[in-house]
PDB file of C-alpha atoms in Angstrom:
ATOM      1  CA  MET A   1      64.345 -33.596-110.435  1.00 90.00           C
ATOM      2  CA  LYS A   2      61.278 -35.134-108.823  1.00 94.00           C
ATOM      3  CA  VAL A   3      60.312 -34.238-105.237  1.00 92.00           C
ATOM      4  CA  VAL A   4      58.268 -36.706-103.186  1.00 92.00           C
ATOM      5  CA  ASN A   5      56.725 -36.139 -99.780  1.00 94.00           C
ATOM      6  CA  GLY A   6      57.378 -38.715 -97.083  1.00 91.00           C
ATOM      7  CA  LYS A   7      56.504 -39.336 -93.469  1.00 94.00           C
ATOM      8  CA  HIS A   8      58.413 -41.483 -90.985  1.00 93.00           C
ATOM      9  CA  ILE A   9      57.334 -42.300 -87.446  1.00 96.00           C
ATOM     10  CA  GLY A  10      60.161 -43.642 -85.329  1.00 96.00           C
ATOM     11  CA  VAL A  11      60.727 -44.568 -81.707  1.00 98.00           C
ATOM     12  CA  TYR A  12      64.105 -43.784 -80.109  1.00 98.00           C
ATOM     13  CA  GLY A  13      65.800 -44.584 -76.829  1.00 98.00           C
ATOM     14  CA  VAL A  14      67.930 -42.305 -74.691  1.00 97.00           C
ATOM     15  CA  ILE A  15      70.421 -44.442 -72.770  1.00 96.00           C
ATOM     16  CA  ILE A  16      72.791 -42.517 -70.501  1.00 94.00           C
ATOM     17  CA  LYS A  17      75.413 -44.120 -68.254  1.00 93.00           C
ATOM     18  CA  ASP A  18      78.304 -42.379 -66.481  1.00 93.00           C
ATOM     19  CA  GLU A  19      77.824 -39.098 -68.408  1.00 92.00           C
ATOM     20  CA  LYS A  20      77.924 -41.031 -71.706  1.00 95.00           C
ATOM     21  CA  ILE A  21      75.114 -41.564 -74.187  1.00 96.00           C
ATOM     22  CA  ALA A  22      74.584 -44.546 -76.464  1.00 96.00           C
ATOM     23  CA  LEU A  23      74.467 -43.448 -80.120  1.00 97.00           C
ATOM     24  CA  ILE A  24      74.570 -45.171 -83.492  1.00 94.00           C
ATOM     25  CA  LYS A  25      76.299 -43.948 -86.633  1.00 93.00           C
ATOM     26  CA  LYS A  26      73.847 -43.697 -89.532  1.00 90.00           C
ATOM     27  CA  ASN A  27      74.980 -45.216 -92.826  1.00 87.00           C
ATOM     28  CA  GLY A  28      71.991 -44.306 -94.974  1.00 82.00           C
ATOM     29  CA  GLY A  29      69.047 -41.991 -95.455  1.00 84.00           C
ATOM     30  CA  GLY A  30      68.835 -38.281 -94.888  1.00 84.00           C
ATOM     31  CA  TYR A  31      71.047 -38.401 -91.800  1.00 89.00           C
ATOM     32  CA  HIS A  32      73.883 -40.438 -93.365  1.00 88.00           C
ATOM     33  CA  GLY A  33      77.131 -40.069 -91.364  1.00 90.00           C
ATOM     34  CA  LYS A  34      75.455 -38.466 -88.332  1.00 94.00           C
ATOM     35  CA  LEU A  35      75.247 -39.865 -84.817  1.00 96.00           C
ATOM     36  CA  ASP A  36      71.701 -40.791 -83.838  1.00 96.00           C
ATOM     37  CA  LEU A  37      69.715 -42.214 -80.977  1.00 97.00           C
ATOM     38  CA  PRO A  38      69.178 -45.956 -81.333  1.00 96.00           C
ATOM     39  CA  GLY A  39      65.705 -46.721 -82.597  1.00 95.00           C
ATOM     40  CA  GLY A  40      63.681 -46.809 -85.762  1.00 94.00           C
ATOM     41  CA  GLY A  41      60.380 -47.153 -87.533  1.00 95.00           C
ATOM     42  CA  MET A  42      57.198 -48.634 -86.177  1.00 96.00           C
ATOM     43  CA  GLU A  43      55.831 -51.737 -87.830  1.00 96.00           C
ATOM     44  CA  TYR A  44      52.125 -52.078 -88.618  1.00 96.00           C
ATOM     45  CA  GLY A  45      50.116 -52.629 -85.430  1.00 97.00           C
ATOM     46  CA  GLU A  46      53.153 -52.311 -83.159  1.00 97.00           C
ATOM     47  CA  SER A  47      53.023 -50.197 -79.993  1.00 98.00           C
ATOM     48  CA  ALA A  48      55.638 -47.513 -79.422  1.00 98.00           C
ATOM     49  CA  LEU A  49      57.128 -49.428 -76.478  1.00 98.00           C
ATOM     50  CA  ASP A  50      57.301 -52.663 -78.508  1.00 98.00           C
ATOM     51  CA  THR A  51      59.028 -50.746 -81.309  1.00 98.00           C
ATOM     52  CA  LEU A  52      61.551 -49.346 -78.828  1.00 98.00           C
ATOM     53  CA  LYS A  53      62.351 -52.804 -77.465  1.00 98.00           C
ATOM     54  CA  ARG A  54      62.695 -54.376 -80.920  1.00 96.00           C
ATOM     55  CA  GLU A  55      64.763 -51.563 -82.414  1.00 95.00           C
ATOM     56  CA  LEU A  56      67.173 -51.254 -79.478  1.00 95.00           C
ATOM     57  CA  MET A  57      67.805 -54.994 -79.583  1.00 94.00           C
ATOM     58  CA  GLU A  58      68.360 -54.913 -83.371  1.00 91.00           C
ATOM     59  CA  GLU A  59      70.552 -51.811 -83.523  1.00 90.00           C
ATOM     60  CA  ALA A  60      72.361 -51.782 -80.197  1.00 92.00           C
ATOM     61  CA  GLY A  61      71.933 -55.236 -78.645  1.00 93.00           C
ATOM     62  CA  ILE A  62      70.174 -53.633 -75.668  1.00 95.00           C
ATOM     63  CA  GLU A  63      67.321 -55.417 -73.928  1.00 97.00           C
ATOM     64  CA  VAL A  64      65.004 -52.779 -72.464  1.00 97.00           C
ATOM     65  CA  ASN A  65      63.647 -53.598 -68.993  1.00 97.00           C
ATOM     66  CA  ASP A  66      62.002 -50.257 -68.307  1.00 96.00           C
ATOM     67  CA  ALA A  67      61.517 -47.011 -70.201  1.00 98.00           C
ATOM     68  CA  LYS A  68      59.651 -43.750 -69.706  1.00 97.00           C
ATOM     69  CA  LEU A  69      58.057 -41.694 -72.462  1.00 97.00           C
ATOM     70  CA  GLU A  70      59.923 -38.369 -72.526  1.00 95.00           C
ATOM     71  CA  ASN A  71      58.810 -36.381 -75.570  1.00 96.00           C
ATOM     72  CA  VAL A  72      57.688 -36.365 -79.182  1.00 97.00           C
ATOM     73  CA  TYR A  73      59.856 -34.400 -81.620  1.00 97.00           C
ATOM     74  CA  THR A  74      59.278 -33.500 -85.251  1.00 97.00           C
ATOM     75  CA  ASN A  75      61.671 -32.469 -87.978  1.00 95.00           C
ATOM     76  CA  THR A  76      61.620 -31.911 -91.726  1.00 96.00           C
ATOM     77  CA  ILE A  77      64.524 -32.750 -93.999  1.00 93.00           C
ATOM     78  CA  LYS A  78      65.049 -32.775 -97.745  1.00 94.00           C
ATOM     79  CA  TRP A  79      67.514 -35.363 -98.988  1.00 89.00           C
ATOM     80  CA  GLN A  80      68.562 -37.028-102.214  1.00 92.00           C
ATOM     81  CA  MET A  81      66.822 -40.411-102.211  1.00 89.00           C
ATOM     82  CA  THR A  82      67.908 -41.466-105.674  1.00 91.00           C
ATOM     83  CA  GLU A  83      69.746 -39.873-108.574  1.00 92.00           C
ATOM     84  CA  ASP A  84      66.565 -38.143-109.757  1.00 94.00           C
ATOM     85  CA  THR A  85      64.425 -37.996-106.591  1.00 95.00           C
ATOM     86  CA  ILE A  86      64.485 -35.733-103.544  1.00 92.00           C
ATOM     87  CA  GLU A  87      62.415 -36.702-100.532  1.00 92.00           C
ATOM     88  CA  ASP A  88      60.819 -33.955 -98.451  1.00 93.00           C
ATOM     89  CA  LEU A  89      60.507 -35.983 -95.248  1.00 93.00           C
ATOM     90  CA  TYR A  90      58.369 -35.203 -92.220  1.00 96.00           C
ATOM     91  CA  HIS A  91      60.045 -37.122 -89.382  1.00 95.00           C
ATOM     92  CA  ILE A  92      58.188 -37.801 -86.129  1.00 97.00           C
ATOM     93  CA  GLY A  93      60.216 -39.186 -83.221  1.00 97.00           C
ATOM     94  CA  ILE A  94      58.768 -40.700 -80.066  1.00 98.00           C
ATOM     95  CA  ILE A  95      61.513 -40.386 -77.457  1.00 98.00           C
ATOM     96  CA  TYR A  96      61.869 -42.715 -74.474  1.00 98.00           C
ATOM     97  CA  SER A  97      64.334 -42.551 -71.603  1.00 97.00           C
ATOM     98  CA  VAL A  98      65.596 -46.085 -71.008  1.00 97.00           C
ATOM     99  CA  THR A  99      65.770 -46.363 -67.226  1.00 94.00           C
ATOM    100  CA  SER A 100      66.754 -50.028 -66.956  1.00 95.00           C
ATOM    101  CA  PHE A 101      68.413 -52.309 -69.504  1.00 94.00           C
ATOM    102  CA  GLN A 102      70.479 -55.457 -69.938  1.00 92.00           C
ATOM    103  CA  ASN A 103      73.367 -56.492 -72.188  1.00 91.00           C
ATOM    104  CA  GLU A 104      76.441 -54.682 -73.404  1.00 89.00           C
ATOM    105  CA  LEU A 105      76.168 -52.218 -76.270  1.00 91.00           C
ATOM    106  CA  LYS A 106      76.610 -53.991 -79.612  1.00 88.00           C
ATOM    107  CA  LYS A 107      79.307 -52.134 -81.520  1.00 85.00           C
ATOM    108  CA  GLU A 108      78.954 -53.940 -84.869  1.00 82.00           C
ATOM    109  CA  ALA A 109      76.889 -52.612 -87.776  1.00 77.00           C
ATOM    110  CA  ASP A 110      73.327 -53.903 -87.943  1.00 74.00           C
ATOM    111  CA  GLY A 111      73.429 -54.459 -91.707  1.00 72.00           C
ATOM    112  CA  ILE A 112      70.494 -52.111 -92.251  1.00 75.00           C
ATOM    113  CA  ASP A 113      71.161 -48.433 -91.539  1.00 77.00           C
ATOM    114  CA  SER A 114      73.697 -48.385 -88.715  1.00 80.00           C
ATOM    115  CA  ASP A 115      77.486 -48.589 -88.824  1.00 83.00           C
ATOM    116  CA  GLY A 116      77.401 -49.674 -85.188  1.00 87.00           C
ATOM    117  CA  SER A 117      76.795 -48.151 -81.781  1.00 93.00           C
ATOM    118  CA  ASP A 118      79.054 -46.827 -79.053  1.00 95.00           C
ATOM    119  CA  TRP A 119      79.134 -44.756 -75.863  1.00 96.00           C
ATOM    120  CA  TYR A 120      79.957 -41.063 -76.364  1.00 96.00           C
ATOM    121  CA  GLU A 121      80.897 -38.540 -73.698  1.00 96.00           C
ATOM    122  CA  ILE A 122      78.040 -36.064 -73.719  1.00 94.00           C
ATOM    123  CA  LYS A 123      80.216 -33.051 -72.912  1.00 91.00           C
ATOM    124  CA  LYS A 124      82.538 -33.777 -75.853  1.00 93.00           C
ATOM    125  CA  LEU A 125      79.885 -34.254 -78.557  1.00 95.00           C
ATOM    126  CA  ASP A 126      79.902 -31.962 -81.581  1.00 94.00           C
ATOM    127  CA  LEU A 127      76.251 -30.927 -81.921  1.00 94.00           C
ATOM    128  CA  GLU A 128      76.693 -30.493 -85.685  1.00 94.00           C
ATOM    129  CA  ASN A 129      77.495 -34.212 -85.976  1.00 96.00           C
ATOM    130  CA  LEU A 130      74.181 -35.243 -84.373  1.00 97.00           C
ATOM    131  CA  THR A 131      70.784 -35.870 -85.940  1.00 96.00           C
ATOM    132  CA  PRO A 132      68.144 -33.294 -84.936  1.00 96.00           C
ATOM    133  CA  PHE A 133      66.534 -35.570 -82.328  1.00 96.00           C
ATOM    134  CA  ALA A 134      69.872 -36.554 -80.766  1.00 96.00           C
ATOM    135  CA  ARG A 135      70.904 -32.881 -80.701  1.00 96.00           C
ATOM    136  CA  ARG A 136      67.720 -31.906 -78.839  1.00 95.00           C
ATOM    137  CA  VAL A 137      68.246 -34.651 -76.280  1.00 94.00           C
ATOM    138  CA  VAL A 138      71.856 -33.591 -75.649  1.00 94.00           C
ATOM    139  CA  GLU A 139      70.916 -29.896 -75.433  1.00 92.00           C
ATOM    140  CA  ASN A 140      68.084 -30.689 -72.998  1.00 87.00           C
ATOM    141  CA  TYR A 141      70.389 -32.838 -70.861  1.00 77.00           C
ATOM    142  CA  TYR A 142      72.298 -29.728 -69.804  1.00 65.00           C
ATOM    143  CA  LYS A 143      69.370 -27.372 -69.216  1.00 53.00           C
TER     144      LYS A 143
END
């Protein structure tokens, strides 16, 4: 079995409305099957805020009007990339609080790595079913 090192820098949005949080269901990668914050990887030369706006529109159909930088999280995860390759991934997440947005949440899959998005009651979430960044956001929400 071959082990490769990887690094991913992503930008994620925290959207909370009426004690519910917008989350997507991952359908690929190291967090397959988990609920995650909407967002994703930065493209070459793109600012973090531009990444946030693009990714939230792609994954959740949300047009960001205003957002505030909240935190930067890191996580490491080992996952089976292919039949004979394990990726040891260093994941960096730039977390924004989306303070103003337009459009309804898009519930359909994005055709890339999301099985769709939905609103979830924060108090009823199973922390074990969340990605590490989503879990930290939910835990911090009740501090």
